[in-house]
Amino acid sequence: MSGIVSHITGARPNFPKAAPVLRALGDAGVPQELIHTGQHYDDRLSAVFFRQLGLPKPDIDLGVGSGTHARQTAAVMIRLEEHFTRSRPAMVVVYGDVNSTLATALVTAKLGIPLAHVEAGLRSADRSMPEEINRIVTDQLSDLLFATSEDAVEHLRREGVMEDRIHLVGNPMIDTLLANLDQLDVEVARASFGLPDRYAVATVHRPANVDDPADAVEFVRALHSVADQVDLVLPLHPRGRTRLADAGLGRHPRLRIVDPLGYVEFLSLVRGAVAVVTDSGGVQEETTVLGVPCLTVRPNTERPVTVTHGTNQLVTRAGLSQAVEAVLAREAGRPWPVPPLWDGKAGPRIAEVIAAALR
Ligand code: UD1
Ligand code: UDP
């Protein structure tokens, strides 16, 4: 077995989670490799994060691309199994809940290689979400489970994970946010989109909001009801682009649809927004730390601390208009608490546990 730690990333939300862990392990002198599965491949969903977050160029790109769940998961498994059989890393680290995470966990566990899961224990209790299945299986197969919040720790305990495997370390995605805070320039972002002082930002990509044409029509109606009240910018994820367009998304003069943005450009816009409308996981966390009101258009969240400790609120598509109205009427600048340990030091905490396990 080599002494290498192998990090597997594949999709947009993986990159800001992996960056601080790679950096901290590098500082500790641990040999590492970075593998990109190729689940996301567009520059705007992938390469831009490597450039902006100072991630090293991936040592290997598996180039799996898009496909059905089975095809995409299987492609990662087949290619990774070949690689790990030859290289036998000392530990494999996976991030979040995407198909690349699940595929890697299955291969790693069956080869008997130690597996670490960053962002373990999050649960929406909604198995219609593919991510919930990915989270549950990955956690069951992991040897080291790094949790971002106390509720995640509780889920793992309840599912029978042994106590000594669970580590409450905080949130590496927030490490990346805090490390880049100086670069988030609201004025530049506002000027580049020609926006007034008050504007809102939206993102949408969950299958439950965009895969079915009827859901897409409802989501478009909801977004238009927001744009009736405030200028709205939507950096649009490729998933559902066609369905949302077919549902008339483009037909509102105060709704600006743009391509997905780089990390710095996106969070600069978010930082200055009066509200964010989203169904993203990571954006719920980032808005909580930035103190920007977040309206999450989903029936549940695997990140309840963003509601109890942060700025997040779950809303229905039908209830979005009223929720935005209430946010716009609110006094700005109220203080908000941030979840415990979301302090920019999760990466070093994770690295310390991994380095100790390797010894
Ligand atoms: C995936 C994750 C989701 C995560 C999201 C982050 C799974 C099951 N889902 O969803 O948890 O929140 O990434 O953004 O892993 N596409 C492109 N260019 C790309 C990649 C994809 O155009 O670079 C298009 C393809 O048409 C593809 C579709 O987007 O079929 C969906 O991509 P996929 O990676 O399967 O799932 P996401 O919806 O992106
Ligand atoms: N993000 C970005 N550009 C965008 C939209 C999102 O850089 O146009 C960032 C966002 O700030 C967060 C990550 O992408 O760091 C979240 O990814 P996404 O919403 O795709 O996935 P999820 O978190 O829902 O799994």
GROMACS .gro file of C-alpha atoms and ligand atoms in nm:
model
  423
    1MET     CA    1   0.000   0.000   0.000
    2SER     CA    2   0.127   0.351  -0.088
    3GLY     CA    3   0.125   0.626   0.175
    4ILE     CA    4  -0.087   0.849  -0.046
    5VAL     CA    5  -0.419   1.008   0.046
    6SER     CA    6  -0.646   1.010  -0.258
    7HIS     CA    7  -0.914   1.282  -0.282
    8ILE     CA    8  -1.204   1.223  -0.516
    9THR     CA    9  -1.404   1.515  -0.653
   10GLY     CA   10  -1.652   1.525  -0.937
   11ALA     CA   11  -1.914   1.798  -0.920
   12ARG     CA   12  -1.931   2.172  -0.845
   13PRO     CA   13  -2.006   2.153  -0.471
   14ASN     CA   14  -1.715   1.913  -0.411
   15PHE     CA   15  -1.447   2.166  -0.501
   16PRO     CA   16  -1.495   2.426  -0.223
   17LYS     CA   17  -1.517   2.141   0.031
   18ALA     CA   18  -1.199   1.969  -0.087
   19ALA     CA   19  -0.977   2.279  -0.120
   20PRO     CA   20  -0.914   2.342   0.253
   21VAL     CA   21  -0.859   1.973   0.328
   22LEU     CA   22  -0.600   1.940   0.050
   23ARG     CA   23  -0.429   2.255   0.169
   24ALA     CA   24  -0.413   2.147   0.534
   25LEU     CA   25  -0.289   1.796   0.452
   26GLY     CA   26  -0.031   1.946   0.218
   27ASP     CA   27   0.089   2.174   0.499
   28ALA     CA   28   0.122   1.865   0.718
   29GLY     CA   29   0.346   1.705   0.455
   30VAL     CA   30   0.106   1.421   0.371
   31PRO     CA   31   0.149   1.292   0.012
   32GLN     CA   32  -0.176   1.327  -0.182
   33GLU     CA   33  -0.338   1.289  -0.521
   34LEU     CA   34  -0.648   1.462  -0.654
   35ILE     CA   35  -0.880   1.271  -0.884
   36HIS     CA   36  -1.158   1.437  -1.085
   37THR     CA   37  -1.426   1.194  -1.194
   38GLY     CA   38  -1.545   1.427  -1.470
   39GLN     CA   39  -1.907   1.418  -1.349
   40HIS     CA   40  -1.908   1.794  -1.411
   41TYR     CA   41  -1.695   1.898  -1.707
   42ASP     CA   42  -1.809   2.243  -1.828
   43ASP     CA   43  -1.553   2.511  -1.746
   44ARG     CA   44  -1.817   2.700  -1.546
   45LEU     CA   45  -1.902   2.400  -1.328
   46SER     CA   46  -1.551   2.269  -1.287
   47ALA     CA   47  -1.226   2.429  -1.415
   48VAL     CA   48  -1.317   2.777  -1.291
   49PHE     CA   49  -1.316   2.643  -0.933
   50PHE     CA   50  -0.969   2.497  -0.976
   51ARG     CA   51  -0.844   2.835  -1.096
   52GLN     CA   52  -1.018   3.045  -0.832
   53LEU     CA   53  -0.972   2.820  -0.528
   54GLY     CA   54  -0.607   2.739  -0.590
   55LEU     CA   55  -0.678   2.368  -0.626
   56PRO     CA   56  -0.397   2.169  -0.789
   57LYS     CA   57  -0.460   2.034  -1.138
   58PRO     CA   58  -0.616   1.689  -1.096
   59ASP     CA   59  -0.361   1.408  -1.119
   60ILE     CA   60  -0.619   1.199  -1.300
   61ASP     CA   61  -0.943   1.287  -1.480
   62LEU     CA   62  -1.167   0.984  -1.514
   63GLY     CA   63  -1.378   1.167  -1.774
   64VAL     CA   64  -1.706   0.990  -1.691
   65GLY     CA   65  -1.936   1.276  -1.802
   66SER     CA   66  -2.315   1.273  -1.778
   67GLY     CA   67  -2.552   0.978  -1.781
   68THR     CA   68  -2.825   0.803  -1.588
   69HIS     CA   69  -2.752   0.739  -1.221
   70ALA     CA   70  -2.650   0.379  -1.291
   71ARG     CA   71  -2.432   0.461  -1.590
   72GLN     CA   72  -2.256   0.752  -1.421
   73THR     CA   73  -2.204   0.565  -1.092
   74ALA     CA   74  -2.085   0.253  -1.272
   75ALA     CA   75  -1.841   0.446  -1.493
   76VAL     CA   76  -1.676   0.601  -1.187
   77MET     CA   77  -1.663   0.262  -1.015
   78ILE     CA   78  -1.504   0.078  -1.306
   79ARG     CA   79  -1.237   0.341  -1.370
   80LEU     CA   80  -1.155   0.397  -1.004
   81GLU     CA   81  -1.135   0.027  -0.926
   82GLU     CA   82  -0.867  -0.010  -1.194
   83HIS     CA   83  -0.671   0.282  -1.054
   84PHE     CA   84  -0.699   0.186  -0.685
   85THR     CA   85  -0.615  -0.177  -0.754
   86ARG     CA   86  -0.283  -0.059  -0.896
   87SER     CA   87  -0.211   0.231  -0.659
   88ARG     CA   88  -0.364   0.113  -0.325
   89PRO     CA   89  -0.381   0.454  -0.153
   90ALA     CA   90  -0.348   0.464   0.227
   91MET     CA   91  -0.680   0.647   0.250
   92VAL     CA   92  -0.951   0.778   0.019
   93VAL     CA   93  -1.138   1.099   0.099
   94VAL     CA   94  -1.482   1.173  -0.048
   95TYR     CA   95  -1.693   1.488  -0.023
   96GLY     CA   96  -2.064   1.559   0.004
   97ASP     CA   97  -2.336   1.353  -0.158
   98VAL     CA   98  -2.300   1.339  -0.535
   99ASN     CA   99  -2.290   1.024  -0.747
  100SER     CA  100  -1.910   1.039  -0.761
  101THR     CA  101  -1.906   1.023  -0.379
  102LEU     CA  102  -2.123   0.711  -0.366
  103ALA     CA  103  -1.936   0.535  -0.647
  104THR     CA  104  -1.602   0.599  -0.478
  105ALA     CA  105  -1.729   0.476  -0.142
  106LEU     CA  106  -1.847   0.146  -0.290
  107VAL     CA  107  -1.518   0.079  -0.469
  108THR     CA  108  -1.298   0.186  -0.178
  109ALA     CA  109  -1.483  -0.018   0.084
  110LYS     CA  110  -1.477  -0.333  -0.131
  111LEU     CA  111  -1.103  -0.299  -0.186
  112GLY     CA  112  -1.056  -0.272   0.192
  113ILE     CA  113  -0.903   0.076   0.169
  114PRO     CA  114  -0.982   0.317   0.458
  115LEU     CA  115  -1.249   0.570   0.359
  116ALA     CA  116  -1.307   0.919   0.499
  117HIS     CA  117  -1.630   1.111   0.432
  118VAL     CA  118  -1.627   1.488   0.460
  119GLU     CA  119  -1.977   1.625   0.534
  120ALA     CA  120  -2.107   1.302   0.688
  121GLY     CA  121  -2.440   1.260   0.864
  122LEU     CA  122  -2.653   1.518   0.683
  123ARG     CA  123  -3.006   1.385   0.635
  124SER     CA  124  -3.316   1.528   0.469
  125ALA     CA  125  -3.518   1.214   0.556
  126ASP     CA  126  -3.635   1.233   0.194
  127ARG     CA  127  -3.531   0.934  -0.013
  128SER     CA  128  -3.680   1.080  -0.328
  129MET     CA  129  -3.358   1.286  -0.335
  130PRO     CA  130  -3.075   1.090  -0.498
  131GLU     CA  131  -2.834   1.266  -0.261
  132GLU     CA  132  -3.005   1.117   0.046
  133ILE     CA  133  -2.935   0.765  -0.082
  134ASN     CA  134  -2.576   0.862  -0.161
  135ARG     CA  135  -2.531   1.006   0.189
  136ILE     CA  136  -2.671   0.704   0.374
  137VAL     CA  137  -2.468   0.446   0.183
  138THR     CA  138  -2.145   0.649   0.192
  139ASP     CA  139  -2.172   0.696   0.569
  140GLN     CA  140  -2.232   0.326   0.629
  141LEU     CA  141  -1.914   0.244   0.438
  142SER     CA  142  -1.688   0.512   0.588
  143ASP     CA  143  -1.418   0.466   0.852
  144LEU     CA  144  -1.377   0.835   0.935
  145LEU     CA  145  -1.690   1.050   0.934
  146PHE     CA  146  -1.643   1.428   0.945
  147ALA     CA  147  -1.958   1.611   1.050
  148THR     CA  148  -2.035   1.980   1.003
  149SER     CA  149  -2.300   2.005   1.277
  150GLU     CA  150  -2.432   1.836   1.590
  151ASP     CA  151  -2.751   1.713   1.417
  152ALA     CA  152  -2.534   1.524   1.169
  153VAL     CA  153  -2.350   1.357   1.457
  154GLU     CA  154  -2.686   1.254   1.605
  155HIS     CA  155  -2.798   1.096   1.277
  156LEU     CA  156  -2.479   0.891   1.259
  157ARG     CA  157  -2.517   0.770   1.618
  158ARG     CA  158  -2.876   0.672   1.551
  159GLU     CA  159  -2.767   0.476   1.243
  160GLY     CA  160  -2.522   0.276   1.454
  161VAL     CA  161  -2.194   0.437   1.347
  162MET     CA  162  -1.932   0.377   1.614
  163GLU     CA  163  -1.854   0.682   1.824
  164ASP     CA  164  -1.479   0.676   1.759
  165ARG     CA  165  -1.536   0.712   1.386
  166ILE     CA  166  -1.736   1.035   1.418
  167HIS     CA  167  -1.559   1.373   1.426
  168LEU     CA  168  -1.743   1.702   1.460
  169VAL     CA  169  -1.504   1.935   1.276
  170GLY     CA  170  -1.707   2.224   1.138
  171ASN     CA  171  -1.765   2.312   0.777
  172PRO     CA  172  -1.485   2.313   0.517
  173MET     CA  173  -1.710   2.491   0.266
  174ILE     CA  174  -1.710   2.781   0.510
  175ASP     CA  175  -1.329   2.765   0.533
  176THR     CA  176  -1.327   2.838   0.161
  177LEU     CA  177  -1.583   3.115   0.192
  178LEU     CA  178  -1.393   3.291   0.472
  179ALA     CA  179  -1.061   3.247   0.290
  180ASN     CA  180  -1.208   3.421  -0.016
  181LEU     CA  181  -1.412   3.689   0.163
  182ASP     CA  182  -1.169   3.966   0.067
  183GLN     CA  183  -1.222   3.884  -0.298
  184LEU     CA  184  -1.600   3.911  -0.287
  185ASP     CA  185  -1.659   4.255  -0.435
  186VAL     CA  186  -2.027   4.347  -0.437
  187GLU     CA  187  -1.977   4.669  -0.634
  188VAL     CA  188  -1.791   4.497  -0.916
  189ALA     CA  189  -2.055   4.224  -0.930
  190ARG     CA  190  -2.342   4.472  -0.928
  191ALA     CA  191  -2.180   4.688  -1.196
  192SER     CA  192  -2.104   4.395  -1.422
  193PHE     CA  193  -2.473   4.302  -1.427
  194GLY     CA  194  -2.598   4.661  -1.427
  195LEU     CA  195  -2.800   4.599  -1.112
  196PRO     CA  196  -2.962   4.853  -0.880
  197ASP     CA  197  -2.879   4.863  -0.506
  198ARG     CA  198  -3.153   4.617  -0.423
  199TYR     CA  199  -3.149   4.293  -0.615
  200ALA     CA  200  -3.197   3.922  -0.546
  201VAL     CA  201  -3.012   3.613  -0.670
  202ALA     CA  202  -3.160   3.272  -0.753
  203THR     CA  203  -3.030   2.925  -0.833
  204VAL     CA  204  -3.223   2.609  -0.916
  205HIS     CA  205  -3.118   2.257  -1.012
  206ARG     CA  206  -3.297   2.001  -0.793
  207PRO     CA  207  -3.477   1.732  -0.995
  208ALA     CA  208  -3.792   1.798  -0.787
  209ASN     CA  209  -3.803   2.156  -0.919
  210VAL     CA  210  -3.688   2.119  -1.278
  211ASP     CA  211  -3.721   1.764  -1.414
  212ASP     CA  212  -4.098   1.751  -1.452
  213PRO     CA  213  -4.255   2.011  -1.686
  214ALA     CA  214  -4.536   2.083  -1.437
  215ASP     CA  215  -4.286   2.151  -1.159
  216ALA     CA  216  -4.086   2.373  -1.392
  217VAL     CA  217  -4.398   2.578  -1.475
  218GLU     CA  218  -4.465   2.627  -1.102
  219PHE     CA  219  -4.104   2.722  -1.037
  220VAL     CA  220  -4.105   2.975  -1.320
  221ARG     CA  221  -4.427   3.127  -1.187
  222ALA     CA  222  -4.265   3.155  -0.843
  223LEU     CA  223  -3.949   3.320  -0.982
  224HIS     CA  224  -4.157   3.566  -1.183
  225SER     CA  225  -4.344   3.659  -0.865
  226VAL     CA  226  -4.006   3.745  -0.711
  227ALA     CA  227  -3.900   3.947  -1.017
  228ASP     CA  228  -4.229   4.142  -0.989
  229GLN     CA  229  -4.087   4.278  -0.662
  230VAL     CA  230  -3.711   4.304  -0.711
  231ASP     CA  231  -3.449   4.271  -0.988
  232LEU     CA  232  -3.347   3.907  -0.999
  233VAL     CA  233  -3.034   3.739  -1.141
  234LEU     CA  234  -3.042   3.367  -1.209
  235PRO     CA  235  -2.710   3.196  -1.290
  236LEU     CA  236  -2.871   2.891  -1.442
  237HIS     CA  237  -2.739   2.537  -1.391
  238PRO     CA  238  -2.758   2.327  -1.712
  239ARG     CA  239  -2.996   2.079  -1.554
  240GLY     CA  240  -3.349   2.184  -1.642
  241ARG     CA  241  -3.238   2.469  -1.864
  242THR     CA  242  -3.457   2.351  -2.148
  243ARG     CA  243  -3.757   2.270  -1.930
  244LEU     CA  244  -3.747   2.605  -1.755
  245ALA     CA  245  -3.711   2.784  -2.089
  246ASP     CA  246  -4.009   2.589  -2.225
  247ALA     CA  247  -4.203   2.697  -1.916
  248GLY     CA  248  -4.149   3.063  -2.014
  249LEU     CA  249  -3.862   3.147  -1.779
  250GLY     CA  250  -3.722   3.418  -2.008
  251ARG     CA  251  -4.047   3.613  -2.023
  252HIS     CA  252  -3.990   3.861  -1.742
  253PRO     CA  253  -3.816   4.197  -1.789
  254ARG     CA  254  -3.664   4.204  -1.437
  255LEU     CA  255  -3.530   3.849  -1.445
  256ARG     CA  256  -3.176   3.816  -1.583
  257ILE     CA  257  -3.075   3.463  -1.682
  258VAL     CA  258  -2.699   3.408  -1.706
  259ASP     CA  259  -2.465   3.111  -1.732
  260PRO     CA  260  -2.338   2.953  -1.409
  261LEU     CA  261  -2.088   3.188  -1.248
  262GLY     CA  262  -1.742   3.132  -1.109
  263TYR     CA  263  -1.717   3.099  -0.733
  264VAL     CA  264  -1.593   3.455  -0.673
  265GLU     CA  265  -1.842   3.618  -0.911
  266PHE     CA  266  -2.134   3.418  -0.771
  267LEU     CA  267  -2.061   3.481  -0.405
  268SER     CA  268  -1.987   3.847  -0.473
  269LEU     CA  269  -2.341   3.877  -0.609
  270VAL     CA  270  -2.482   3.679  -0.317
  271ARG     CA  271  -2.300   3.895  -0.063
  272GLY     CA  272  -2.476   4.210  -0.184
  273ALA     CA  273  -2.819   4.056  -0.244
  274VAL     CA  274  -3.126   4.147  -0.039
  275ALA     CA  275  -3.238   3.785  -0.070
  276VAL     CA  276  -3.135   3.455  -0.226
  277VAL     CA  277  -3.384   3.206  -0.366
  278THR     CA  278  -3.237   2.859  -0.406
  279ASP     CA  279  -3.268   2.484  -0.382
  280SER     CA  280  -2.891   2.434  -0.345
  281GLY     CA  281  -2.738   2.270  -0.042
  282GLY     CA  282  -2.419   2.472  -0.022
  283VAL     CA  283  -2.584   2.807  -0.086
  284GLN     CA  284  -2.798   2.762   0.227
  285GLU     CA  285  -2.475   2.744   0.427
  286GLU     CA  286  -2.295   3.030   0.256
  287THR     CA  287  -2.589   3.269   0.295
  288THR     CA  288  -2.605   3.180   0.663
  289VAL     CA  289  -2.246   3.291   0.713
  290LEU     CA  290  -2.283   3.598   0.489
  291GLY     CA  291  -2.602   3.697   0.674
  292VAL     CA  292  -2.806   3.713   0.355
  293PRO     CA  293  -3.172   3.600   0.385
  294CYS     CA  294  -3.210   3.266   0.207
  295LEU     CA  295  -3.541   3.127   0.084
  296THR     CA  296  -3.499   2.758   0.010
  297VAL     CA  297  -3.766   2.627  -0.223
  298ARG     CA  298  -3.780   2.273  -0.092
  299PRO     CA  299  -4.002   2.078   0.149
  300ASN     CA  300  -3.704   1.982   0.367
  301THR     CA  301  -3.336   2.048   0.425
  302GLU     CA  302  -3.046   1.825   0.526
  303ARG     CA  303  -2.892   2.141   0.674
  304PRO     CA  304  -3.132   2.241   0.954
  305VAL     CA  305  -2.868   2.449   1.135
  306THR     CA  306  -2.903   2.703   0.858
  307VAL     CA  307  -3.264   2.747   0.973
  308THR     CA  308  -3.209   2.726   1.350
  309HIS     CA  309  -2.882   2.922   1.356
  310GLY     CA  310  -2.883   3.106   1.027
  311THR     CA  311  -3.076   3.304   0.771
  312ASN     CA  312  -3.247   3.017   0.594
  313GLN     CA  313  -3.620   2.958   0.560
  314LEU     CA  314  -3.796   2.673   0.380
  315VAL     CA  315  -4.071   2.788   0.144
  316THR     CA  316  -4.305   2.634  -0.108
  317ARG     CA  317  -4.317   2.751  -0.466
  318ALA     CA  318  -4.662   2.895  -0.401
  319GLY     CA  319  -4.541   3.069  -0.084
  320LEU     CA  320  -4.228   3.224  -0.235
  321SER     CA  321  -4.385   3.555  -0.336
  322GLN     CA  322  -4.509   3.630   0.015
  323ALA     CA  323  -4.183   3.517   0.173
  324VAL     CA  324  -3.987   3.757  -0.050
  325GLU     CA  325  -4.228   4.036   0.033
  326ALA     CA  326  -4.164   3.978   0.406
  327VAL     CA  327  -3.786   3.973   0.357
  328LEU     CA  328  -3.794   4.296   0.155
  329ALA     CA  329  -4.000   4.465   0.426
  330ARG     CA  330  -3.760   4.363   0.701
  331GLU     CA  331  -3.494   4.589   0.850
  332ALA     CA  332  -3.154   4.503   0.709
  333GLY     CA  333  -2.848   4.437   0.917
  334ARG     CA  334  -2.991   4.240   1.209
  335PRO     CA  335  -2.723   4.029   1.378
  336TRP     CA  336  -2.731   3.659   1.311
  337PRO     CA  337  -2.557   3.369   1.483
  338VAL     CA  338  -2.336   3.127   1.292
  339PRO     CA  339  -2.337   2.750   1.362
  340PRO     CA  340  -2.067   2.631   1.605
  341LEU     CA  341  -1.727   2.553   1.448
  342TRP     CA  342  -1.809   2.724   1.118
  343ASP     CA  343  -1.497   2.927   1.185
  344GLY     CA  344  -1.268   2.861   0.889
  345LYS     CA  345  -1.065   2.590   1.062
  346ALA     CA  346  -1.244   2.272   0.956
  347GLY     CA  347  -0.974   2.180   0.702
  348PRO     CA  348  -0.692   2.171   0.962
  349ARG     CA  349  -0.916   1.974   1.203
  350ILE     CA  350  -0.988   1.717   0.933
  351ALA     CA  351  -0.621   1.698   0.836
  352GLU     CA  352  -0.520   1.636   1.196
  353VAL     CA  353  -0.757   1.339   1.230
  354ILE     CA  354  -0.649   1.192   0.894
  355ALA     CA  355  -0.278   1.236   0.973
  356ALA     CA  356  -0.327   1.066   1.311
  357ALA     CA  357  -0.516   0.777   1.147
  358LEU     CA  358  -0.235   0.730   0.894
  359ARG     CA  359   0.020   0.705   1.176
  360UD1     C1  360  -2.524   1.696  -0.939
  360UD1     C2  361  -2.549   1.623  -0.807
  360UD1     C3  362  -2.623   1.713  -0.712
  360UD1     C4  363  -2.550   1.845  -0.695
  360UD1     C5  364  -2.525   1.908  -0.830
  360UD1     C6  365  -2.439   2.029  -0.810
  360UD1     C7  366  -2.586   1.379  -0.822
  360UD1     C8  367  -2.687   1.273  -0.819
  360UD1     N1  368  -2.635   1.506  -0.828
  360UD1     O1  369  -2.649   1.723  -0.998
  360UD1     O2  370  -2.631   1.651  -0.584
  360UD1     O3  371  -2.630   1.931  -0.617
  360UD1     O4  372  -2.454   1.815  -0.915
  360UD1     O5  373  -2.439   2.115  -0.918
  360UD1     O6  374  -2.469   1.354  -0.819
  360UD1     N2  375  -2.438   1.897  -1.740
  360UD1     C9  376  -2.376   1.988  -1.823
  360UD1     N3  377  -2.244   2.015  -1.798
  360UD1    C10  378  -2.173   1.958  -1.700
  360UD1    C11  379  -2.238   1.865  -1.617
  360UD1    C12  380  -2.369   1.837  -1.640
  360UD1     O7  381  -2.435   2.043  -1.914
  360UD1     O8  382  -2.053   1.990  -1.684
  360UD1    C13  383  -2.581   1.868  -1.765
  360UD1    C14  384  -2.603   1.736  -1.839
  360UD1     O9  385  -2.710   1.754  -1.925
  360UD1    C15  386  -2.641   1.642  -1.728
  360UD1    C16  387  -2.714   1.733  -1.630
  360UD1    O10  388  -2.647   1.857  -1.639
  360UD1    O11  389  -2.722   1.537  -1.773
  360UD1    C17  390  -2.710   1.683  -1.487
  360UD1    O12  391  -2.575   1.658  -1.444
  360UD1     P1  392  -2.545   1.554  -1.325
  360UD1    O13  393  -2.403   1.563  -1.283
  360UD1    O14  394  -2.597   1.421  -1.362
  360UD1    O15  395  -2.638   1.603  -1.209
  360UD1     P2  396  -2.663   1.748  -1.152
  360UD1    O16  397  -2.805   1.782  -1.175
  360UD1    O17  398  -2.558   1.840  -1.203
  361UDP     N1  399  -2.196   2.832  -0.708
  361UDP     C1  400  -2.112   2.901  -0.798
  361UDP     N2  401  -2.168   2.954  -0.910
  361UDP     C2  402  -2.300   2.947  -0.937
  361UDP     C3  403  -2.384   2.878  -0.846
  361UDP     C4  404  -2.327   2.820  -0.733
  361UDP     O1  405  -1.993   2.913  -0.774
  361UDP     O2  406  -2.344   3.000  -1.040
  361UDP     C5  407  -2.132   2.768  -0.589
  361UDP     C6  408  -2.196   2.799  -0.456
  361UDP     O3  409  -2.149   2.922  -0.404
  361UDP     C7  410  -2.151   2.680  -0.374
  361UDP     C8  411  -2.157   2.566  -0.474
  361UDP     O4  412  -2.150   2.627  -0.602
  361UDP     O5  413  -2.017   2.697  -0.330
  361UDP     C9  414  -2.288   2.491  -0.457
  361UDP     O6  415  -2.306   2.405  -0.562
  361UDP     P1  416  -2.449   2.355  -0.611
  361UDP     O7  417  -2.557   2.450  -0.570
  361UDP     O8  418  -2.435   2.324  -0.755
  361UDP     O9  419  -2.464   2.215  -0.538
  361UDP     P2  420  -2.530   2.169  -0.399
  361UDP    O10  421  -2.463   2.244  -0.291
  361UDP    O11  422  -2.676   2.193  -0.410
  361UDP    O12  423  -2.501   2.023  -0.395
   0.00000   0.00000   0.00000
